[in-house]
Amino acid sequence: MRRRHIVITALAGIAGFSSVLAGILLLTASGGPGRAIGSAAIGGPFTLVDDNGAPVTEKTLAGKPYAMYFGYTYCPEVCPTTLLDLSNWIKKLGPDADRLNYAFVTVDPERDTPQSMHAYLSSFDKRIRGYSGTPAEIARIAREYRVYYKKVPTADGSYVMDHSAMIYLMDATEKFVTFIAYQEADASALAKLRNLVTLTPSS
Amino acid sequence: MRVLTKTLAVAAVLLAAAIPTFAQAADGSITVKDPYARATPSGAMTGAVYMTIDNKANAEDRLIAGASDVAAKIQIHEMSVVNGVMQMREVPGGLAVPADGSVTLKPGGYHVMLIGLKKPLTAGETFPLTLTFAKAGNIPVTVKVQAMGAAPSNGGGMGDMHGGAAKPMGSMEMK
C-alpha cells in the first residue's frame, strides 16, 4: 500500500538544517562531556506511546537524565549497532545505569508499531524503551529535538529512512546536555554517560 | 548415546569449519571472499551481508542482484553518515567491481541488503545466497551469521569502524 509521504515542514530545507546541525556539533565538539552552549534549543513536550502500549510524555522521562535515540527497526546497520553500543555502555555503567532513562524513538511510525518495537528491543538492554506514535506526533518530537528524518522512496515502491544518527543526552529537567555521535569511542561515550549520571537531581 | 552425541557435535563443528569461505565464478573471474552477515534483533525485517569481491578479469564486472531463501528481496545498497545523518541508497545499476581489482562490502559502506527477513539471522548459523554478476553470472555463496556488531574477518577486531577503540564486538547476549 502506498502511503502518504512524511513532509517535514519544520525544517526549512536540508541546507538550513545542516548549518544548524553543524553549529550544534561545533559547540558540542569543544565542550567535551560537559554541558553544551545553546542547549535551550533542543527538546520539548511530546505525546507518544511506549512499546508496551502505554502513553508517554516528556514527564515520563523527566526526573532522571535520559538518553534518547531516533531510528527505525527496518534499519539494517546503524540502529542495531547503536542500540548494541548503548546496551553495552549501560552494562558498563553498572548500578548507575538505573539512574538514567533510555528511549528509542522511531522515525518510521508507519511500520514501527509498539508491538514490533517491543519485539525488536527484546534483543537489547531491557531498560531501553521504544516510543512510537502517529506521523504527526513523531514529526512534533523530531521538531522539538531538531532531528532530521526523511522518507526516501526506493525503486520497488518501498522506502528507506534518512535520519540523524546521534544519541541525545538530556538532563532530568529535559535540557540538552550533549550528543554521543554514531560509533563514538567507548571511553568518550561512557564519560558522557557517567557525567549524565552526576546530573541526577538527588546527587 | 552420549558418545554418539559428542561425535556428532564434533562432526558438525568439522563440517562447519569445512565450509569454504570463498566462492568463485565458473570462469574464475570473480571470487567472493568471507561473506558474512550480522545477527539481527528479534523481529527485524532487514539484514545486511558483507564480503570482499575480487575480479581477476581485465574488464569491469557488476554485482547486479541477489537471491536467498531467507529474505523476500535483495538489493545492493550503500550507506553513509553525512553530518550526523544516516543515509542509505540503492546502488544504481549495481556495484562495479573494477578490472583486476576488488571491492569490499563492509559496515559503513556497501552491503547486500536483505529485505523482508523470514526469520531473524542468528549468530552461528549459515544461509545460502546467490549473487548475480553482469558478466560472471550467478555465484552461490554461503553466508556466515556473526554476532550483532561483528566486524569483518570472522569477528576479529576492525578498529577503523568503532572510533578506533578496542571494543568487545557483539558481546551483548542475543535472545
Coordinates of C-alpha atoms in Angstrom, one line a residue:
Chain A
M1 CA 0.0 0.0 0.0
R2 CA 1.3 3.4 -1.0
R3 CA 1.1 5.8 2.0
R4 CA 1.4 9.4 2.4
H5 CA 4.9 10.8 2.4
I6 CA 6.0 12.5 5.5
V7 CA 6.8 16.1 4.9
I8 CA 8.9 17.9 7.5
T9 CA 7.7 21.4 7.3
A10 CA 9.6 22.5 10.4
L11 CA 12.9 22.4 8.7
A12 CA 13.5 25.0 6.1
G13 CA 15.3 22.6 3.8
I14 CA 18.3 20.4 4.3
A15 CA 20.7 23.2 3.8
G16 CA 19.2 25.2 6.6
F17 CA 19.1 22.2 8.9
S18 CA 22.7 21.2 8.1
S19 CA 24.0 24.6 9.1
V20 CA 22.1 24.4 12.4
L21 CA 23.4 20.9 12.9
A22 CA 27.0 21.9 12.1
G23 CA 26.7 24.7 14.6
I24 CA 25.4 22.3 17.3
L25 CA 28.2 19.8 16.5
L26 CA 30.8 22.6 16.7
L27 CA 29.5 23.7 20.0
T28 CA 29.4 20.2 21.3
A29 CA 32.8 19.1 20.0
S30 CA 34.6 21.7 22.0
G31 CA 32.6 21.1 25.1
G32 CA 33.7 17.5 25.9
P33 CA 31.3 15.6 28.1
G34 CA 30.1 18.8 29.8
R35 CA 27.0 20.8 29.1
A36 CA 26.9 22.4 25.7
I37 CA 26.2 26.0 25.0
G38 CA 22.9 26.8 23.3
S39 CA 21.1 23.8 24.9
A40 CA 17.8 25.6 25.1
A41 CA 17.1 24.8 21.5
I42 CA 16.8 21.1 21.8
G43 CA 14.0 19.1 23.5
G44 CA 10.4 19.8 24.3
P45 CA 6.9 18.4 25.0
F46 CA 5.7 15.2 23.3
T47 CA 2.9 12.7 23.4
L48 CA 3.8 9.2 22.3
V49 CA 3.1 5.5 23.1
D50 CA 5.7 3.2 24.5
D51 CA 6.4 -0.3 23.3
N52 CA 4.0 -1.7 25.9
G53 CA 1.2 0.4 24.5
A54 CA 1.3 2.9 27.4
P55 CA 1.0 6.7 26.7
V56 CA 4.2 8.6 27.4
T57 CA 5.1 12.3 27.5
E58 CA 8.2 14.3 28.3
K59 CA 7.1 13.9 32.0
T60 CA 7.6 10.2 31.8
L61 CA 11.3 10.7 31.3
A62 CA 11.8 13.7 33.5
G63 CA 13.1 13.1 37.0
K64 CA 16.1 11.2 35.6
P65 CA 18.5 12.3 33.0
Y66 CA 18.0 10.4 29.8
A67 CA 19.5 9.1 26.6
M68 CA 17.3 9.4 23.5
Y69 CA 17.9 7.9 20.1
F70 CA 15.9 8.3 16.9
G71 CA 15.9 5.5 14.4
Y72 CA 13.8 2.7 12.9
T73 CA 13.6 -1.1 13.0
Y74 CA 14.0 -1.6 9.3
C75 CA 17.4 0.0 9.6
P76 CA 19.9 -2.8 8.8
E77 CA 23.1 -1.4 10.4
V78 CA 23.2 2.0 12.2
C79 CA 20.3 1.4 14.5
P80 CA 21.1 -2.1 15.7
T81 CA 24.7 -1.1 16.1
T82 CA 23.8 2.0 18.1
L83 CA 21.4 0.0 20.3
L84 CA 24.0 -2.6 20.9
D85 CA 26.6 0.0 21.8
L86 CA 24.1 1.7 24.2
S87 CA 23.3 -1.7 25.7
N88 CA 27.0 -2.4 26.3
W89 CA 27.5 1.0 27.8
I90 CA 24.5 0.5 30.1
K91 CA 26.1 -2.7 31.2
K92 CA 29.4 -1.0 32.0
L93 CA 27.6 1.8 34.0
G94 CA 26.7 -0.9 36.5
P95 CA 24.2 0.1 39.1
D96 CA 24.5 3.8 38.0
A97 CA 22.7 2.8 34.8
D98 CA 19.4 2.7 36.7
R99 CA 19.8 6.5 37.4
L100 CA 19.1 7.2 33.7
N101 CA 16.2 6.6 31.4
Y102 CA 16.7 5.3 27.8
A103 CA 14.3 5.8 24.9
F104 CA 14.5 4.6 21.2
V105 CA 12.1 6.8 19.2
T106 CA 11.0 5.6 15.8
V107 CA 11.2 7.9 12.8
D108 CA 9.1 5.3 10.9
P109 CA 5.8 5.2 12.7
E110 CA 4.0 3.7 9.7
R111 CA 5.9 0.5 10.1
D112 CA 7.1 0.6 13.7
T113 CA 4.2 -0.3 15.9
P114 CA 4.6 -0.6 19.7
Q115 CA 4.4 -4.3 19.3
S116 CA 7.1 -4.6 16.6
M117 CA 9.4 -2.2 18.6
H118 CA 8.8 -4.3 21.7
A119 CA 10.0 -7.4 19.9
Y120 CA 12.9 -5.6 18.4
L121 CA 14.1 -4.2 21.7
S122 CA 13.9 -7.6 23.4
S123 CA 17.3 -8.1 21.8
F124 CA 18.9 -5.2 23.7
D125 CA 19.1 -3.9 27.2
K126 CA 15.6 -4.1 28.7
R127 CA 15.9 -0.6 30.1
I128 CA 15.7 0.9 26.6
R129 CA 12.1 1.7 25.9
G130 CA 10.6 2.1 22.4
Y131 CA 8.5 5.1 21.6
S132 CA 6.1 5.3 18.6
G133 CA 3.1 7.5 17.7
T134 CA 1.2 8.9 14.8
P135 CA 3.2 10.5 12.0
A136 CA 2.2 13.9 13.4
E137 CA 3.3 13.1 16.9
I138 CA 6.7 11.8 15.5
A139 CA 7.0 15.0 13.4
R140 CA 6.5 17.0 16.6
I141 CA 9.1 15.3 18.7
A142 CA 11.6 15.4 15.8
R143 CA 11.0 19.1 15.5
E144 CA 11.5 19.6 19.3
Y145 CA 14.7 17.6 19.2
R146 CA 16.0 19.1 15.9
V147 CA 16.1 15.6 14.5
Y148 CA 16.4 15.2 10.8
Y149 CA 14.5 12.4 9.1
K150 CA 13.2 11.9 5.6
K151 CA 11.4 9.1 3.8
V152 CA 13.2 8.2 0.7
P153 CA 11.2 6.1 -1.8
T154 CA 13.0 3.1 -3.4
A155 CA 12.6 1.8 -6.9
D156 CA 10.5 -1.2 -5.8
G157 CA 7.8 1.1 -4.2
S158 CA 9.0 0.7 -0.7
Y159 CA 11.2 3.3 1.2
V160 CA 14.1 3.8 3.5
M161 CA 14.6 6.5 6.1
D162 CA 17.4 9.0 6.3
H163 CA 17.8 10.1 9.9
S164 CA 20.0 11.7 12.4
A165 CA 22.3 9.1 13.9
M166 CA 23.4 10.5 17.2
I167 CA 22.2 9.8 20.8
Y168 CA 20.8 12.8 22.6
L169 CA 21.8 13.1 26.2
M170 CA 19.3 15.2 28.2
D171 CA 19.3 16.1 31.9
A172 CA 16.5 15.5 34.4
T173 CA 14.8 18.7 33.5
E174 CA 14.7 17.9 29.8
K175 CA 17.6 20.2 28.9
F176 CA 20.0 19.1 26.3
V177 CA 23.5 18.2 27.6
T178 CA 25.4 16.7 24.7
F179 CA 25.4 14.1 21.9
I180 CA 27.0 10.8 21.5
A181 CA 28.0 10.5 17.8
Y182 CA 27.5 7.4 15.8
Q183 CA 30.2 4.9 16.6
E184 CA 31.8 7.2 19.2
A185 CA 34.7 5.5 21.1
D186 CA 33.6 3.6 24.2
A187 CA 35.7 5.8 26.6
S188 CA 34.3 9.0 25.3
A189 CA 30.7 7.8 25.3
L190 CA 31.0 6.3 28.8
A191 CA 32.5 9.6 30.1
K192 CA 29.4 11.4 28.7
L193 CA 27.0 8.9 30.3
R194 CA 28.8 9.0 33.6
N195 CA 28.6 12.8 33.6
L196 CA 24.9 12.5 32.9
V197 CA 24.6 10.3 36.0
T198 CA 26.0 13.1 38.1
L199 CA 23.2 15.3 36.9
T200 CA 20.7 13.1 38.7
P201 CA 18.7 15.5 40.9
S202 CA 19.5 13.8 44.2
S203 CA 23.2 13.6 43.7
Chain B
M1 CA 24.4 -42.4 23.3
R2 CA 26.4 -39.7 25.0
V3 CA 29.5 -40.6 23.0
L4 CA 27.4 -40.6 19.8
T5 CA 26.1 -37.1 20.6
K6 CA 29.6 -35.9 21.2
T7 CA 30.8 -37.5 18.0
L8 CA 28.0 -35.8 16.1
A9 CA 28.8 -32.5 17.7
V10 CA 32.5 -32.8 16.7
A11 CA 31.4 -33.8 13.2
A12 CA 29.2 -30.8 13.0
V13 CA 32.0 -28.5 14.0
L14 CA 34.3 -30.1 11.5
L15 CA 31.7 -29.7 8.8
A16 CA 31.1 -26.1 9.7
A17 CA 34.9 -25.5 9.5
A18 CA 34.9 -27.2 6.1
I19 CA 32.5 -24.7 4.6
P20 CA 34.6 -22.7 2.1
T21 CA 34.9 -19.0 2.9
F22 CA 35.1 -18.1 -0.7
A23 CA 33.2 -18.9 -3.9
Q24 CA 34.2 -18.5 -7.5
A25 CA 32.6 -17.9 -10.8
A26 CA 32.7 -20.7 -13.3
D27 CA 35.1 -18.8 -15.5
G28 CA 37.3 -18.0 -12.5
S29 CA 37.0 -14.2 -13.0
I30 CA 35.1 -13.3 -9.8
T31 CA 35.9 -14.6 -6.3
V32 CA 33.6 -13.8 -3.4
K33 CA 35.5 -14.0 -0.1
D34 CA 34.3 -14.3 3.5
P35 CA 30.6 -13.4 3.1
Y36 CA 29.1 -12.7 6.5
A37 CA 26.0 -11.1 8.0
R38 CA 25.4 -9.8 11.5
A39 CA 22.8 -11.3 13.7
T40 CA 19.6 -9.3 13.6
P41 CA 17.4 -8.2 16.5
S42 CA 14.2 -10.1 17.3
G43 CA 11.6 -9.4 14.6
A44 CA 13.9 -7.4 12.4
M45 CA 12.8 -7.2 8.8
T46 CA 16.1 -6.3 7.3
G47 CA 19.7 -7.5 7.4
A48 CA 23.0 -6.8 5.6
V49 CA 25.6 -9.1 4.1
Y50 CA 29.2 -8.0 3.7
M51 CA 32.1 -9.6 1.7
T52 CA 35.1 -8.9 -0.5
I53 CA 34.7 -9.4 -4.2
D54 CA 37.8 -9.9 -6.4
N55 CA 37.8 -9.6 -10.1
K56 CA 40.7 -11.2 -12.0
A57 CA 39.3 -10.4 -15.4
N58 CA 40.6 -7.5 -17.4
A59 CA 37.2 -6.0 -17.7
E60 CA 34.9 -4.5 -15.1
D61 CA 32.0 -6.6 -13.8
R62 CA 29.0 -5.6 -11.8
L63 CA 27.1 -7.1 -8.9
I64 CA 23.6 -6.6 -10.1
A65 CA 21.3 -8.8 -8.0
G66 CA 21.0 -11.4 -5.3
A67 CA 18.5 -14.0 -4.1
S68 CA 18.2 -16.0 -0.9
D69 CA 15.6 -18.1 0.8
V70 CA 16.0 -16.1 3.9
A71 CA 14.6 -12.8 2.5
A72 CA 11.7 -11.7 0.3
K73 CA 14.0 -9.5 -1.8
I74 CA 17.6 -8.3 -2.0
Q75 CA 19.1 -5.0 -3.1
I76 CA 22.6 -3.7 -3.3
H77 CA 22.9 -0.6 -1.0
E78 CA 25.4 2.0 0.0
M79 CA 25.1 3.6 3.4
S80 CA 26.8 6.7 4.7
V81 CA 26.7 9.0 7.6
V82 CA 26.9 12.6 6.4
N83 CA 26.8 15.5 9.0
G84 CA 25.4 13.0 11.5
V85 CA 22.6 11.9 9.2
M86 CA 22.5 8.3 8.2
Q87 CA 21.6 7.7 4.5
M88 CA 21.1 4.5 2.7
R89 CA 20.6 4.3 -1.1
E90 CA 20.3 1.5 -3.6
V91 CA 23.4 1.5 -5.9
P92 CA 22.1 2.4 -9.3
G93 CA 23.0 -0.2 -12.0
G94 CA 24.7 -2.4 -9.5
L95 CA 28.0 -2.4 -7.7
A96 CA 31.1 -2.1 -10.0
V97 CA 34.0 -4.5 -9.5
P98 CA 36.9 -3.0 -11.3
A99 CA 39.0 -5.0 -13.8
D100 CA 41.9 -6.6 -11.9
G101 CA 40.6 -5.1 -8.8
S102 CA 38.3 -5.7 -5.9
V103 CA 35.6 -4.1 -3.9
T104 CA 34.8 -4.6 -0.2
L105 CA 31.3 -4.5 1.2
K106 CA 31.6 -3.6 4.9
P107 CA 29.7 -1.8 7.6
G108 CA 29.6 1.9 6.9
G109 CA 29.7 1.4 3.1
Y110 CA 28.3 -1.1 0.6
H111 CA 26.1 -4.0 1.7
V112 CA 23.8 -6.6 0.2
M113 CA 20.5 -5.6 1.8
L114 CA 18.2 -8.4 2.8
I115 CA 14.6 -7.1 2.9
G116 CA 11.7 -9.0 4.4
L117 CA 13.6 -11.4 6.5
K118 CA 11.6 -14.6 7.1
K119 CA 13.2 -15.0 10.5
P120 CA 16.0 -13.3 12.4
L121 CA 19.5 -14.1 11.5
T122 CA 21.1 -16.0 14.4
A123 CA 24.8 -16.0 15.2
G124 CA 26.5 -19.2 14.3
E125 CA 24.1 -20.1 11.5
T126 CA 24.8 -20.0 7.8
F127 CA 22.5 -19.4 4.9
P128 CA 22.7 -19.6 1.1
L129 CA 22.9 -16.5 -1.1
T130 CA 23.1 -16.4 -4.8
L131 CA 24.9 -13.3 -6.2
T132 CA 24.3 -12.3 -9.8
F133 CA 27.0 -10.6 -11.8
A134 CA 26.5 -8.9 -15.2
K135 CA 29.3 -10.9 -16.8
A136 CA 30.3 -13.8 -14.4
G137 CA 26.6 -14.8 -13.9
N138 CA 25.4 -16.5 -10.8
I139 CA 27.7 -17.3 -7.9
P140 CA 26.2 -19.2 -5.0
V141 CA 27.8 -18.4 -1.6
T142 CA 27.3 -19.5 2.0
V143 CA 26.9 -16.6 4.4
K144 CA 28.0 -17.0 8.0
V145 CA 26.0 -15.2 10.6
Q146 CA 28.2 -13.5 13.2
A147 CA 27.3 -11.7 16.4
M148 CA 25.5 -8.4 16.2
G149 CA 28.0 -5.7 15.8
A150 CA 30.6 -8.2 14.4
A151 CA 33.5 -6.9 12.3
P152 CA 34.9 -8.3 9.1
S153 CA 37.2 -11.3 9.1
N154 CA 35.2 -13.7 11.2
G155 CA 34.6 -11.3 14.1
G156 CA 38.2 -10.2 14.5
G157 CA 38.9 -6.6 15.5
M158 CA 38.4 -4.0 12.9
G159 CA 39.4 -0.9 14.7
D160 CA 38.5 1.6 12.0
M161 CA 34.8 1.2 12.4
H162 CA 34.3 2.0 16.0
G163 CA 36.2 5.1 16.6
G164 CA 39.4 3.2 16.8
A165 CA 38.6 1.9 20.3
A166 CA 39.2 -1.7 21.3
K167 CA 35.6 -2.8 21.7
P168 CA 34.0 -6.1 22.8
M169 CA 32.3 -6.7 19.5
G170 CA 28.9 -8.4 19.8
S171 CA 29.4 -9.1 23.4
M172 CA 25.8 -8.5 24.1
E173 CA 23.9 -11.7 24.6
M174 CA 21.3 -12.4 22.0
K175 CA 18.0 -13.8 23.0

